[in-house]
XYZ file of C-alpha atoms in Angstrom:
295
model
C 20.336 -29.668 36.108
C 22.674 -26.723 36.046
C 23.972 -25.927 32.088
C 21.213 -25.190 30.037
C 21.673 -24.206 26.016
C 19.477 -22.102 24.330
C 19.684 -21.688 21.117
C 18.338 -18.446 18.814
C 18.820 -15.245 20.384
C 15.613 -13.845 19.166
C 12.581 -12.566 20.600
C 11.576 -15.976 22.067
C 14.989 -17.243 22.455
C 15.687 -14.379 24.142
C 13.019 -14.389 26.783
C 13.926 -18.736 27.272
C 17.304 -16.957 28.096
C 16.149 -14.470 30.696
C 13.951 -17.106 32.548
C 16.547 -20.072 33.134
C 19.181 -17.142 34.591
C 16.814 -15.529 36.648
C 16.168 -18.949 38.188
C 19.420 -19.843 38.879
C 20.389 -21.338 35.888
C 23.854 -21.558 33.626
C 22.926 -20.619 30.265
C 24.566 -20.985 27.101
C 22.678 -18.403 24.822
C 23.892 -19.630 21.259
C 23.582 -17.535 17.395
C 24.670 -17.769 14.616
C 25.328 -14.289 14.253
C 26.674 -12.069 16.702
C 24.718 -9.543 16.198
C 21.923 -11.527 17.100
C 23.469 -12.156 20.238
C 24.157 -8.429 21.133
C 20.615 -7.747 20.551
C 19.129 -10.722 22.622
C 21.501 -9.609 25.508
C 20.836 -6.216 25.697
C 16.614 -7.018 25.275
C 17.666 -8.841 28.395
C 18.919 -6.183 30.136
C 15.802 -3.592 29.117
C 13.285 -6.525 30.076
C 15.286 -6.323 33.699
C 15.723 -2.995 33.646
C 12.286 -2.435 33.647
C 11.508 -5.250 36.982
C 13.948 -2.929 38.932
C 11.834 -0.435 38.345
C 8.504 -2.161 39.479
C 10.352 -3.374 41.881
C 10.433 -6.820 41.094
C 14.040 -7.648 41.357
C 16.956 -5.029 42.656
C 20.573 -4.524 41.267
C 21.787 -7.702 43.124
C 19.432 -9.889 41.014
C 19.982 -8.353 37.349
C 23.559 -8.563 37.752
C 23.359 -12.109 38.521
C 20.402 -12.366 35.935
C 23.620 -10.954 33.489
C 26.354 -13.406 34.806
C 24.320 -16.533 34.540
C 24.767 -16.034 30.676
C 27.581 -16.869 28.096
C 27.354 -16.368 24.676
C 28.434 -19.122 21.723
C 28.276 -18.788 18.363
C 29.424 -22.227 17.783
C 26.458 -25.353 18.218
C 29.093 -27.568 19.398
C 30.962 -25.387 22.060
C 27.114 -24.172 23.148
C 26.236 -27.545 23.927
C 29.120 -29.466 24.839
C 29.223 -29.658 29.054
C 24.380 -29.054 29.175
C 21.808 -31.065 30.741
C 19.256 -29.631 28.652
C 19.243 -27.792 24.803
C 15.875 -25.519 24.322
C 15.852 -24.446 20.254
C 13.872 -21.450 19.838
C 15.337 -21.196 15.925
C 12.823 -20.007 12.955
C 10.132 -21.909 13.202
C 10.822 -23.499 9.950
C 10.921 -27.529 9.723
C 14.000 -28.314 7.287
C 15.810 -26.118 9.738
C 14.162 -27.430 12.973
C 15.807 -31.136 11.530
C 19.248 -29.742 11.000
C 19.866 -28.367 13.943
C 18.015 -31.553 15.887
C 20.067 -34.013 13.653
C 23.409 -31.745 14.922
C 22.621 -31.498 18.346
C 22.086 -34.765 18.537
C 25.443 -35.547 17.216
C 27.548 -33.013 19.340
C 25.581 -33.862 22.723
C 25.970 -36.150 25.921
C 24.205 -38.488 25.577
C 21.991 -37.534 28.784
C 21.250 -34.116 27.503
C 17.750 -33.554 26.796
C 16.317 -31.839 23.713
C 13.472 -29.273 23.861
C 11.567 -27.802 21.213
C 10.007 -24.045 21.510
C 8.000 -25.001 18.431
C 4.400 -23.887 18.402
C 2.992 -26.477 16.090
C 5.638 -28.697 14.751
C 5.592 -32.405 15.188
C 7.575 -33.200 18.000
C 8.047 -36.953 16.425
C 8.984 -35.469 13.353
C 11.820 -33.862 14.701
C 12.525 -36.549 17.030
C 12.962 -38.942 14.398
C 15.772 -36.449 13.392
C 17.342 -37.971 16.198
C 18.949 -40.642 18.246
C 17.456 -40.602 20.917
C 13.585 -39.935 20.586
C 12.899 -40.401 23.651
C 14.893 -37.586 24.959
C 13.093 -35.038 22.746
C 9.998 -33.007 24.002
C 8.325 -29.553 23.502
C 8.586 -26.650 25.450
C 6.056 -23.890 24.127
C 6.455 -20.632 26.221
C 4.308 -17.702 25.476
C 5.420 -14.609 24.610
C 6.179 -12.482 25.993
C 8.716 -15.522 27.657
C 8.972 -13.397 31.825
C 5.680 -12.715 32.346
C 3.618 -15.281 30.925
C 3.301 -18.216 32.880
C 1.736 -21.329 30.865
C 3.947 -23.441 29.347
C 2.735 -25.750 26.817
C 4.763 -29.376 27.999
C 4.235 -31.206 24.283
C 5.393 -35.335 24.422
C 6.303 -36.586 21.001
C 5.467 -40.505 20.241
C 8.759 -42.249 21.871
C 9.026 -39.207 24.505
C 9.678 -41.373 27.574
C 7.587 -40.641 31.697
C 10.809 -39.547 32.732
C 11.844 -36.914 30.533
C 8.361 -35.638 30.701
C 8.523 -35.067 34.347
C 11.931 -33.904 33.907
C 10.804 -31.047 32.028
C 7.560 -30.346 34.272
C 9.209 -30.025 37.563
C 11.779 -27.465 35.796
C 9.605 -25.470 34.598
C 7.531 -25.066 37.749
C 10.779 -23.976 39.464
C 10.716 -20.988 36.585
C 7.975 -20.435 38.224
C 5.522 -21.163 35.071
C 2.281 -23.620 35.358
C 3.294 -26.301 33.180
C 0.675 -28.345 31.098
C 1.198 -31.520 29.817
C -0.463 -31.943 25.858
C 0.356 -34.810 23.126
C 1.981 -34.552 20.096
C -1.115 -33.195 17.033
C -1.183 -30.575 15.148
C -1.240 -27.127 16.378
C -0.571 -29.199 20.270
C -3.427 -27.163 22.496
C -2.976 -22.981 22.012
C -2.874 -22.585 18.485
C -5.185 -25.405 17.509
C -7.532 -23.720 19.377
C -5.976 -19.289 18.691
C -5.498 -19.501 15.612
C -8.775 -20.832 13.690
C -9.785 -17.864 15.934
C -7.601 -15.526 14.575
C -8.320 -16.812 11.081
C -11.699 -16.408 11.576
C -10.828 -12.882 12.726
C -9.585 -12.227 9.138
C -12.024 -13.557 7.585
C -14.128 -11.437 9.427
C -12.674 -8.376 7.844
C -12.086 -9.773 4.646
C -15.790 -10.284 4.294
C -16.947 -6.684 4.976
C -18.768 -7.513 8.147
C -16.867 -4.761 10.453
C -13.582 -3.176 10.755
C -10.370 -3.621 12.518
C -10.878 -1.482 15.508
C -14.917 -2.905 15.809
C -13.845 -6.485 14.706
C -10.818 -6.017 18.155
C -13.623 -4.036 20.245
C -16.428 -6.656 20.072
C -13.280 -9.163 21.511
C -11.898 -7.559 23.795
C -14.930 -6.195 25.694
C -17.533 -8.720 24.597
C -15.537 -11.655 26.118
C -12.809 -9.340 28.026
C -9.957 -10.857 25.939
C -6.654 -8.742 26.851
C -6.382 -7.556 23.351
C -8.153 -8.307 19.687
C -7.470 -11.246 17.658
C -5.940 -8.910 15.099
C -4.216 -7.071 17.701
C -2.923 -9.976 18.296
C -2.131 -11.353 14.644
C 0.523 -8.435 14.684
C 1.817 -9.166 17.412
C 2.552 -12.570 17.517
C 3.960 -11.812 13.196
C 1.149 -12.514 10.438
C 3.722 -14.833 8.452
C 3.675 -16.936 12.326
C 0.022 -17.342 12.240
C 0.163 -18.898 8.591
C 2.666 -20.760 8.950
C 0.923 -22.564 12.146
C -2.088 -22.636 10.134
C -0.481 -24.529 6.983
C 0.999 -26.701 9.644
C -1.856 -27.772 10.942
C -4.200 -28.013 7.772
C -1.192 -30.504 6.003
C -1.700 -32.161 9.836
C -6.007 -32.330 9.504
C -6.578 -32.041 5.878
C -9.679 -29.783 6.949
C -10.905 -27.227 5.031
C -11.234 -25.178 8.819
C -7.632 -24.664 8.931
C -7.135 -23.509 5.593
C -5.699 -19.720 5.919
C -7.607 -16.752 4.504
C -6.442 -15.199 1.452
C -6.251 -11.847 3.543
C -3.768 -12.964 5.419
C -1.504 -15.143 2.546
C -1.568 -11.604 0.663
C -0.664 -9.475 3.398
C 2.185 -12.267 4.448
C 3.471 -12.069 1.026
C 3.799 -8.209 0.935
C 5.466 -8.221 3.934
C 3.038 -6.778 6.015
C 4.091 -9.120 8.743
C 2.769 -7.000 11.476
C 4.921 -5.535 14.653
C 7.635 -6.789 13.189
C 7.334 -5.204 9.688
C 5.379 -1.809 11.045
C 2.711 -2.238 9.155
C 0.094 -4.980 9.842
C -3.571 -4.725 10.725
C -2.532 -1.548 12.253
C -0.308 0.910 11.754
C 2.839 0.991 13.733
C 5.533 3.757 12.581
C 4.448 6.313 14.734
C 4.030 3.694 18.438
C 4.112 0.078 18.889
C 1.292 0.368 20.119
C -1.990 -0.647 18.326
C -3.490 3.102 17.550
C -3.347 3.312 14.037
C -5.315 0.797 11.912
C -3.431 0.671 8.818
C -4.256 3.231 5.780
C -5.658 -0.291 3.439
C -8.350 -1.394 6.286
C -9.402 2.190 6.624
């Protein structure tokens, strides 16, 4: 594999493009918005500068990485000659099904189609194509340049050959691939999201405050950040979407999202991305100030 297309220049998309480009692959970063592409490239540049400051890479490596990235606003032009596509668009089933249907029509027959979805069925996405054996999940963790795990999800029809290829490719990126099967939430979010939801329930029922809940989990369970801070970092809308996927998939009430989470998303309190969630980020991107509604 030499050429990789990444669809979506947002947080996950630009991170995925970054790690492929830094590993020497030619990357086609695709987004319908030129503004988003420019912002994505700026983020990659800033992250490379941070790596230079920490002496992880040098100027030559930075320039080579940026030189490996080309941007496209046309899906057809961006994927016409690539070996692999990694879709990192919005976590919305209808959008993903449309993208994969289009990819199947314009990509070369040998191209592998991967999705970075954090919870949506790989089998369902693959059904939108005529190459289900070549559709697979590559669930990178945020922030992509730092986090080592890639959750590799096999759909019902994903071939052994494609799985082996993607596992080996992930290792070439310096990642640790872990193979899982296609069930709602996979492994990472099937375990993580109920914990986050339970933390929100604990706050909702007045058992403890925001900082108290996060402190217990950080100091008592050695988590690097508390579950409410993590929810803010992920995005409360994303957390809600994943919980709904699991609730719909399993029909088990233990996955039902907390009413507080639902209300916060409806009110636009989405966490770091909106400037407020369980914490207030108006003055700092760090979770230092609890949101006024929880004081």
